[in-house]
mmCIF file of C-alpha atoms in Angstrom:
data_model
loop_
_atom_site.group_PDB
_atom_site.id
_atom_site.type_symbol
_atom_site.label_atom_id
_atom_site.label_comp_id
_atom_site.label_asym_id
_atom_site.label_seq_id
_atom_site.Cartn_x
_atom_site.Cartn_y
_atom_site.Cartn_z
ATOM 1 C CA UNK A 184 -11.761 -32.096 -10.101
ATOM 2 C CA UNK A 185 -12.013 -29.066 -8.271
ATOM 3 C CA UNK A 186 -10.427 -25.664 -9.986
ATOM 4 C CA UNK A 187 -10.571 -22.271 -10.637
ATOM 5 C CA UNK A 188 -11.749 -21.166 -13.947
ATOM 6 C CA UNK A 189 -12.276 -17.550 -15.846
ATOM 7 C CA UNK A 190 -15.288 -17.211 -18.003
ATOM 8 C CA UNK A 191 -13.827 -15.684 -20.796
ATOM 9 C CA UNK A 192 -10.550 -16.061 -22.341
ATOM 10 C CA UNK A 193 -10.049 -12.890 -24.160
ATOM 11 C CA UNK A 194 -11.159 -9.281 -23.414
ATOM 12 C CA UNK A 195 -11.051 -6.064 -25.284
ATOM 13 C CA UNK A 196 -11.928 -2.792 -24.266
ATOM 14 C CA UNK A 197 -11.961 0.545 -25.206
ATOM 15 C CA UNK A 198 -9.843 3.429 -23.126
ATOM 16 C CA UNK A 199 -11.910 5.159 -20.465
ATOM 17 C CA UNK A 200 -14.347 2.680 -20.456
ATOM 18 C CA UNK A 201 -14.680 0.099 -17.232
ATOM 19 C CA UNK A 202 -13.821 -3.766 -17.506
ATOM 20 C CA UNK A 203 -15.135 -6.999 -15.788
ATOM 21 C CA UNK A 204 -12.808 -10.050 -15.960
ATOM 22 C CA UNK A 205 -15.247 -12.548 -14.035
ATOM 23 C CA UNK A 206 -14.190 -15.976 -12.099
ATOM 24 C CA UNK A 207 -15.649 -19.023 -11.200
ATOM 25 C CA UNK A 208 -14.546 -21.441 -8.479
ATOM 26 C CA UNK A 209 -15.699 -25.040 -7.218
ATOM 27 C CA UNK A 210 -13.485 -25.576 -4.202
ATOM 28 C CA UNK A 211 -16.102 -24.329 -1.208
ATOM 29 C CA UNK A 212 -13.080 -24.789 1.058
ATOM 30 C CA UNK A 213 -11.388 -21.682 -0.325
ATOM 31 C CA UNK A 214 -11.355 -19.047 2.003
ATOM 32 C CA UNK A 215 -8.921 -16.228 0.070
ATOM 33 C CA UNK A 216 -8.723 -15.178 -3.167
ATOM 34 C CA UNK A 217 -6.055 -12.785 -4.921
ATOM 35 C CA UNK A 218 -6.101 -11.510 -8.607
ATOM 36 C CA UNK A 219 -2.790 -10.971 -10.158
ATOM 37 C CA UNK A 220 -1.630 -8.888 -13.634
ATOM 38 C CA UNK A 221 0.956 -10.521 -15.419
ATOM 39 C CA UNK A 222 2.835 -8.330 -18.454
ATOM 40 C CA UNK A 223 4.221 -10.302 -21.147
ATOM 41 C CA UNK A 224 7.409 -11.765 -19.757
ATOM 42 C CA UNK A 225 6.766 -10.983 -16.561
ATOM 43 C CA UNK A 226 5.873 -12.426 -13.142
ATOM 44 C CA UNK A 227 2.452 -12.288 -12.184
ATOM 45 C CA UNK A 228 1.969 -9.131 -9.957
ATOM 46 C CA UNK A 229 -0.521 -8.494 -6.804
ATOM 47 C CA UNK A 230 -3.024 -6.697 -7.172
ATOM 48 C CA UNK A 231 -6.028 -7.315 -4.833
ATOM 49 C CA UNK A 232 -7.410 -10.004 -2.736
ATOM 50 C CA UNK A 233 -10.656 -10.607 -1.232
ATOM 51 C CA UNK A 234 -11.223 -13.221 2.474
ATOM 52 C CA UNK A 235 -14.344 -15.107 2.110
ATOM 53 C CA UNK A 236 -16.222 -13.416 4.938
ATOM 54 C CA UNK A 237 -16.471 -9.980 2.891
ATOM 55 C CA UNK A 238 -18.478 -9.317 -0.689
ATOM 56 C CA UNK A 239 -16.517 -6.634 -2.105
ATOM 57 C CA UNK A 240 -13.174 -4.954 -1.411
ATOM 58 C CA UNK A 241 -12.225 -1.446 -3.230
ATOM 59 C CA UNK A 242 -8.278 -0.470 -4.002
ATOM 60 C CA UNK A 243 -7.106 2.370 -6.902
ATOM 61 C CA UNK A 244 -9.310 1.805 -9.463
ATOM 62 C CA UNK A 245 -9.951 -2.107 -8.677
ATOM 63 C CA UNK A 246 -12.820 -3.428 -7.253
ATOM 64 C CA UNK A 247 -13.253 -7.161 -6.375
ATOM 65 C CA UNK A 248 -16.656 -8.486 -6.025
ATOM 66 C CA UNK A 249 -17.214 -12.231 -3.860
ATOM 67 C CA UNK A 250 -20.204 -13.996 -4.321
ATOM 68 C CA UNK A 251 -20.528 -17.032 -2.365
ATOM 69 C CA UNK A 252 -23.429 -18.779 -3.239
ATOM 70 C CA UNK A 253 -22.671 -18.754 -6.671
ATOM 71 C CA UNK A 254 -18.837 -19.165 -6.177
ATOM 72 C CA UNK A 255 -17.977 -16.368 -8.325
ATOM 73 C CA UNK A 256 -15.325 -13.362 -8.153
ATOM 74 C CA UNK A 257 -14.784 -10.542 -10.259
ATOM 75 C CA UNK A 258 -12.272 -7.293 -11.071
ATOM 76 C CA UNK A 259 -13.426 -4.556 -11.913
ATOM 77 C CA UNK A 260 -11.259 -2.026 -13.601
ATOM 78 C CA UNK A 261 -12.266 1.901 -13.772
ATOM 79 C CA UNK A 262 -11.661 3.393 -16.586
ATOM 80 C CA UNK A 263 -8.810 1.534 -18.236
ATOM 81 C CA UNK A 264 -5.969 2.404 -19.258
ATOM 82 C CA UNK A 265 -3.598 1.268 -21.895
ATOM 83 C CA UNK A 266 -1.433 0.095 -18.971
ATOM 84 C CA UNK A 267 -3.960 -2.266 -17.943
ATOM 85 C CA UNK A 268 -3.347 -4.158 -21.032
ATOM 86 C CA UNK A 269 -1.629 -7.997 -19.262
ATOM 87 C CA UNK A 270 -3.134 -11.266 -18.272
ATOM 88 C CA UNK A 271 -5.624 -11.509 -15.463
ATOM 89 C CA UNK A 272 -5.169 -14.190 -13.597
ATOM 90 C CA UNK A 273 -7.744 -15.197 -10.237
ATOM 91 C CA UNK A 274 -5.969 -17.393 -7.449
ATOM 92 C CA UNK A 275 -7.516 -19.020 -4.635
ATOM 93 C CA UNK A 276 -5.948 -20.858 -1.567
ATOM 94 C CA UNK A 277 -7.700 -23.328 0.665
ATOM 95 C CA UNK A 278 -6.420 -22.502 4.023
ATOM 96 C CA UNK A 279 -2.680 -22.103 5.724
ATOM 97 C CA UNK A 280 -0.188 -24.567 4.282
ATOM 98 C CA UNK A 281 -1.702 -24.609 0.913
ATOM 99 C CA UNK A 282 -0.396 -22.839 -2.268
ATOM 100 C CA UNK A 283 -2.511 -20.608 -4.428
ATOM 101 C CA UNK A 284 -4.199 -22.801 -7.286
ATOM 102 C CA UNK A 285 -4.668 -20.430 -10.615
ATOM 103 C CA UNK A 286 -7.139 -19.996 -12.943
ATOM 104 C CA UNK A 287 -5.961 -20.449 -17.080
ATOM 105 C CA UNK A 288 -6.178 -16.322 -17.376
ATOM 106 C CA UNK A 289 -8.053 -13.496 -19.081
ATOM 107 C CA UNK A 290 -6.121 -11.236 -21.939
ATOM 108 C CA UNK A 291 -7.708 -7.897 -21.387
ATOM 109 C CA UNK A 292 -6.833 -5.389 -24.472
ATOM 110 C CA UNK A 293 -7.514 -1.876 -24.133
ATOM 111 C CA UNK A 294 -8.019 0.176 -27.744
ATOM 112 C CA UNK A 295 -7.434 3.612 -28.167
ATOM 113 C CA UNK B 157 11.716 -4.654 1.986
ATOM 114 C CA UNK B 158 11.297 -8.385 0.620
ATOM 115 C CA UNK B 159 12.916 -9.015 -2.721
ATOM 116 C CA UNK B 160 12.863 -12.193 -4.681
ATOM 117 C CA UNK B 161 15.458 -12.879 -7.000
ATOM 118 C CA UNK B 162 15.191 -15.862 -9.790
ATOM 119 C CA UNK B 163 18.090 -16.582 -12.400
ATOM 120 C CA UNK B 164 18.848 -16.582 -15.404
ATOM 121 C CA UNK B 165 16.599 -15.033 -17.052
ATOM 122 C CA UNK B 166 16.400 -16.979 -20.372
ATOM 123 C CA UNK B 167 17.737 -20.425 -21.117
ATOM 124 C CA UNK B 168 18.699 -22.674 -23.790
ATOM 125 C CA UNK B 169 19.746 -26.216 -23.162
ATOM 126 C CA UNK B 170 19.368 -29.612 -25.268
ATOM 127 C CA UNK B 171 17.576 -32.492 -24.709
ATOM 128 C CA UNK B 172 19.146 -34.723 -22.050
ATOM 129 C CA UNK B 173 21.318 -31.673 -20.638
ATOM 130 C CA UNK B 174 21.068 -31.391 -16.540
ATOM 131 C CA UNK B 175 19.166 -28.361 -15.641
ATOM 132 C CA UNK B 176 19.191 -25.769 -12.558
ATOM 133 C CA UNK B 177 17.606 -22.614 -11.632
ATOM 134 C CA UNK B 178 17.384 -20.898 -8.239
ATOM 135 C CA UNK B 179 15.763 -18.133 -6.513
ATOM 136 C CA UNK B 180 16.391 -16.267 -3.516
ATOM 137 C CA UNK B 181 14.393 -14.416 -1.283
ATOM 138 C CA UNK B 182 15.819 -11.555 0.833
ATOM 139 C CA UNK B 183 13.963 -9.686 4.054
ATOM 140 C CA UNK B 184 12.146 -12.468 5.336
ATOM 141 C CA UNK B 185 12.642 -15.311 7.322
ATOM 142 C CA UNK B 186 10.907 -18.989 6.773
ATOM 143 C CA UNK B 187 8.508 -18.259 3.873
ATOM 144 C CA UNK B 188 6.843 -20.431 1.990
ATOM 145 C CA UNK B 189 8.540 -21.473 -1.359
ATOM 146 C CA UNK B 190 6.770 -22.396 -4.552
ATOM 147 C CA UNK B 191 8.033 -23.005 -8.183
ATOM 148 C CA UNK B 192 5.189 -23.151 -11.012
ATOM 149 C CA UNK B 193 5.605 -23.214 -14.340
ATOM 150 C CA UNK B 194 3.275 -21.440 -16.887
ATOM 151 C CA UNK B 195 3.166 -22.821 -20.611
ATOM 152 C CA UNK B 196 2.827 -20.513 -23.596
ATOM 153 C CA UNK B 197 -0.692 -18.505 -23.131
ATOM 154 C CA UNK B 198 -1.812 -20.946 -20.017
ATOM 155 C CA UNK B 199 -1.877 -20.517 -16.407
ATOM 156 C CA UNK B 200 0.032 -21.283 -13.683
ATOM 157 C CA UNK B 201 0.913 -24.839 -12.364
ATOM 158 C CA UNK B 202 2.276 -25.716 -9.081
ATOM 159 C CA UNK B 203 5.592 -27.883 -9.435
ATOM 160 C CA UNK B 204 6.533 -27.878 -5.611
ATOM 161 C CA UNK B 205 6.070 -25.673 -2.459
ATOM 162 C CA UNK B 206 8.351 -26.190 0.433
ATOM 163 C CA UNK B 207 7.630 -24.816 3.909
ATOM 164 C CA UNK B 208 10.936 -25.047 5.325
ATOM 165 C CA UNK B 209 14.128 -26.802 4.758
ATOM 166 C CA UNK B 210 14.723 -29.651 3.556
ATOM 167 C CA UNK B 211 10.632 -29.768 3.420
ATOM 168 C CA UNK B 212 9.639 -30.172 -0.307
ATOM 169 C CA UNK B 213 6.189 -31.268 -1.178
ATOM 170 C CA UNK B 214 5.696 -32.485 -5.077
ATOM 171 C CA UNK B 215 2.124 -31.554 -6.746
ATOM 172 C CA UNK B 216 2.768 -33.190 -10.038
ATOM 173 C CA UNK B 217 4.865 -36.345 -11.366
ATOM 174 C CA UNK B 218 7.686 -34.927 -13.886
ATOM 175 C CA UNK B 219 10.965 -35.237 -14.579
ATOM 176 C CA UNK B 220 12.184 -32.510 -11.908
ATOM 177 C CA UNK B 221 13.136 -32.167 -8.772
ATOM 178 C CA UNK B 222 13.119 -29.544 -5.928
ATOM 179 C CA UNK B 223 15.423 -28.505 -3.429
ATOM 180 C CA UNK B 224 15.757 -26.030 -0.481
ATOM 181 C CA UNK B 225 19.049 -25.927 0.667
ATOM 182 C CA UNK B 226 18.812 -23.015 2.769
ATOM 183 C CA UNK B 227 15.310 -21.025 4.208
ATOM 184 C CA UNK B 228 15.583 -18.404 1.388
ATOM 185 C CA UNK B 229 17.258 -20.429 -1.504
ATOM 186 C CA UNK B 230 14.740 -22.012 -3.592
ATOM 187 C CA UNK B 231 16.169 -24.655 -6.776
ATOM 188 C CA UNK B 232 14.612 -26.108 -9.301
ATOM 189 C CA UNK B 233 16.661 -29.260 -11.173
ATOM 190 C CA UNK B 234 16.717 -32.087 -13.715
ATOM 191 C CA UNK B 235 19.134 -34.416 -14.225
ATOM 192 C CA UNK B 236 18.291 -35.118 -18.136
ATOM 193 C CA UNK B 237 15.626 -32.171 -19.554
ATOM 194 C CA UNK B 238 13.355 -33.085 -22.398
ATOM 195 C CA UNK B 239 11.365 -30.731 -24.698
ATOM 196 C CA UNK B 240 8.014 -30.658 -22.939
ATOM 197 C CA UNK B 241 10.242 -29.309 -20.115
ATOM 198 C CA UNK B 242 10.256 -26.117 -21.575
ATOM 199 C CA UNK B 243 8.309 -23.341 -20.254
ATOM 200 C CA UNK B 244 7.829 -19.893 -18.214
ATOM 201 C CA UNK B 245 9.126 -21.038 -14.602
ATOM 202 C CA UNK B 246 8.393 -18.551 -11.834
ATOM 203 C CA UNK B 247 9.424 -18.797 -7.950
ATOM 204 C CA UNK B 248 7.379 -17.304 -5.577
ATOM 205 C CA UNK B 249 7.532 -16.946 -1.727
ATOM 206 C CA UNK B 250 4.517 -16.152 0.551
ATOM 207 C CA UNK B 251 4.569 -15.622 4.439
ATOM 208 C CA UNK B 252 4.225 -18.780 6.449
ATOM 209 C CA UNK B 253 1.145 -19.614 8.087
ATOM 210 C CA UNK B 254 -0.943 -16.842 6.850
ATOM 211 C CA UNK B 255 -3.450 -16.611 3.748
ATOM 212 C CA UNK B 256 -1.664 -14.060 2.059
ATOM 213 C CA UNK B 257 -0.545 -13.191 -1.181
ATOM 214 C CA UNK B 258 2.278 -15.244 -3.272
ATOM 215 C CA UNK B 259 5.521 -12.817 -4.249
ATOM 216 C CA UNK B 260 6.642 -13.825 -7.418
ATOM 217 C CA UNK B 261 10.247 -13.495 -9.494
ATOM 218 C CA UNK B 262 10.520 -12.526 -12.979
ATOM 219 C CA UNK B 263 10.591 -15.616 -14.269
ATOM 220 C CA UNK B 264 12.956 -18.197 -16.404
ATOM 221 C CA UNK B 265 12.220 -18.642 -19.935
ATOM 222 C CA UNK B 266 13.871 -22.074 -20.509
ATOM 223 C CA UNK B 267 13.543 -23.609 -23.932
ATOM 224 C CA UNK B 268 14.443 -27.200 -24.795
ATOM 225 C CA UNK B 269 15.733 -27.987 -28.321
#
C-alpha cells in the first residue's frame, strides 16, 4: 500500500559536520510534508514543512529539499549539534481532512 | 498561545483493567483531533482523528475506542486492555481545514502487565 518510508534507519554523525536524513514517498496525492524531532520520551516536535509546489524551503540551520519526480524529501542539518541528537521522523498529508501518515523514523547520533 | 495538554504521563494497568486517557487543547477553537500510538523504536500510527464533536473516524480495528466529548477534549478508552495495548500514545491537534502542521502532547507511556 501506499506509505512513507526513510531510507536509512540509523544515522551517526560527527559534531560540526552537516547531516542528510532522506525520505521516500508513494502517495502522488500528497501535497504537504512536515519533518518532526522527537527526544526520547517526548512528543514529536515541528520542525519544517515543505507544500508540493516548492523544491526547497530554508529555516535555522534546516533545509528541506522536495523532489517530485522521484518522490523524495530530505533534511538537511548544518553543522550538528549534540542537541540534534532525537528521531527524525517525515510526515505527509494528502489534502484537508486527512491526518499526517508517518514514516518508521531515522536515529541521528551526533559524536563528539 | 495553543497548548495541548495529555495525562498521565506514565501508566500501569493489568490485563483486562478499563483504560482512559485524555487531552486537552487550549487557544483554539474546532481543531482537528488525532490520537496515535508509537511502539518501542517505530513510528507513528493513527488510532482516530475527529474533526468535531461527536465526529470520530477509526483508522485501525483494535480494542479501543475514541471519544470527543467536547471541541477541545480529546479521550482515548478501553473497556478491558490487553498487553499488545501497551505503547507511547500521543494526542495531537492541527487547525481545521488547512494543511498544516500536527501539535502534539507529551505523550502517555502506558504499559500492560
Amino acid at each position: 500500500g501506499e506509505s512513507v518510508g526513510l531510507h536509512l534507519p540509523t544515522l551517526s554523525v560527527q559534531e560540526g559536520d552537516n547531516s542528510i536524513i532522506n525520505c521516500a514517498y508513494s502517495n502522488s496525492a500528497s501535497d504537504y510534508f512536515i519533518w518532526y524531532k522527537q527526544e526520547s520520551g517526548k512528543g514529536p516536535q515541528f520542525i519544517i514543512d515543505i507544500r508540493s509546489n516548492m523544491d526547497k524551503r530554508q529555516g535555522q540551520r534546516v533545509t528541506v529539499l522536495l523532489n517530485k519526480t522521484v518522490k523524495h524529501l530530505s533534511l538537511q542539518i548544518a553543522a550538528t549539534q549534540p542537541g540534534d541528537s532525537a528521531v527524525y521522523f517525515c510526515a505527509e498529508n494528502r489534502g484537508s481532512g486527512y491526518a499526517l501518515n508517518f514514516g518508521k523514523g531515522t536515529s541521528l547520533l551526533v559524536t563528539p | 498561545s495553543q497548548t495541548i495538554h495529555q495525562w498521565p504521563a506514565t501508566l500501569v494497568q493489568p490485563v483486562g483493567s478499563p483504560l482512559s486517557l485524555e487531552c486537552t487543547v487550549e487557544g483554539t477553537s474546532n481543531p482537528n483531533l488525532y490520537w496515535y500510538r508509537q511502539a518501542a523504536g517505530r513510528g507513528l500510527q493513527l488510532l482516530f482523528y475527529s474533526v468535531g464533536i461527536g465526529q470520530i473516524s477509526s483508522e485501525v480495528p483494535q480494542n479501543l475506542s475514541a471519544s470527543r466529548p467536547q471541541d477541545r477534549q480529546f479521550i482515548l478508552s478501553s473497556k478491558k486492555l490487553l498487553l499488545s495495548d501497551s505503547g507511547f500514545y500521543l494526542c495531537a491537534w492541527s487547525v481545521t481545514g488547512a494543511d498544516t502542521e500536527a501539535f502534539f502532547g507529551q505523550g502517555t507511556r502506558l504499559t500492560v502487565v
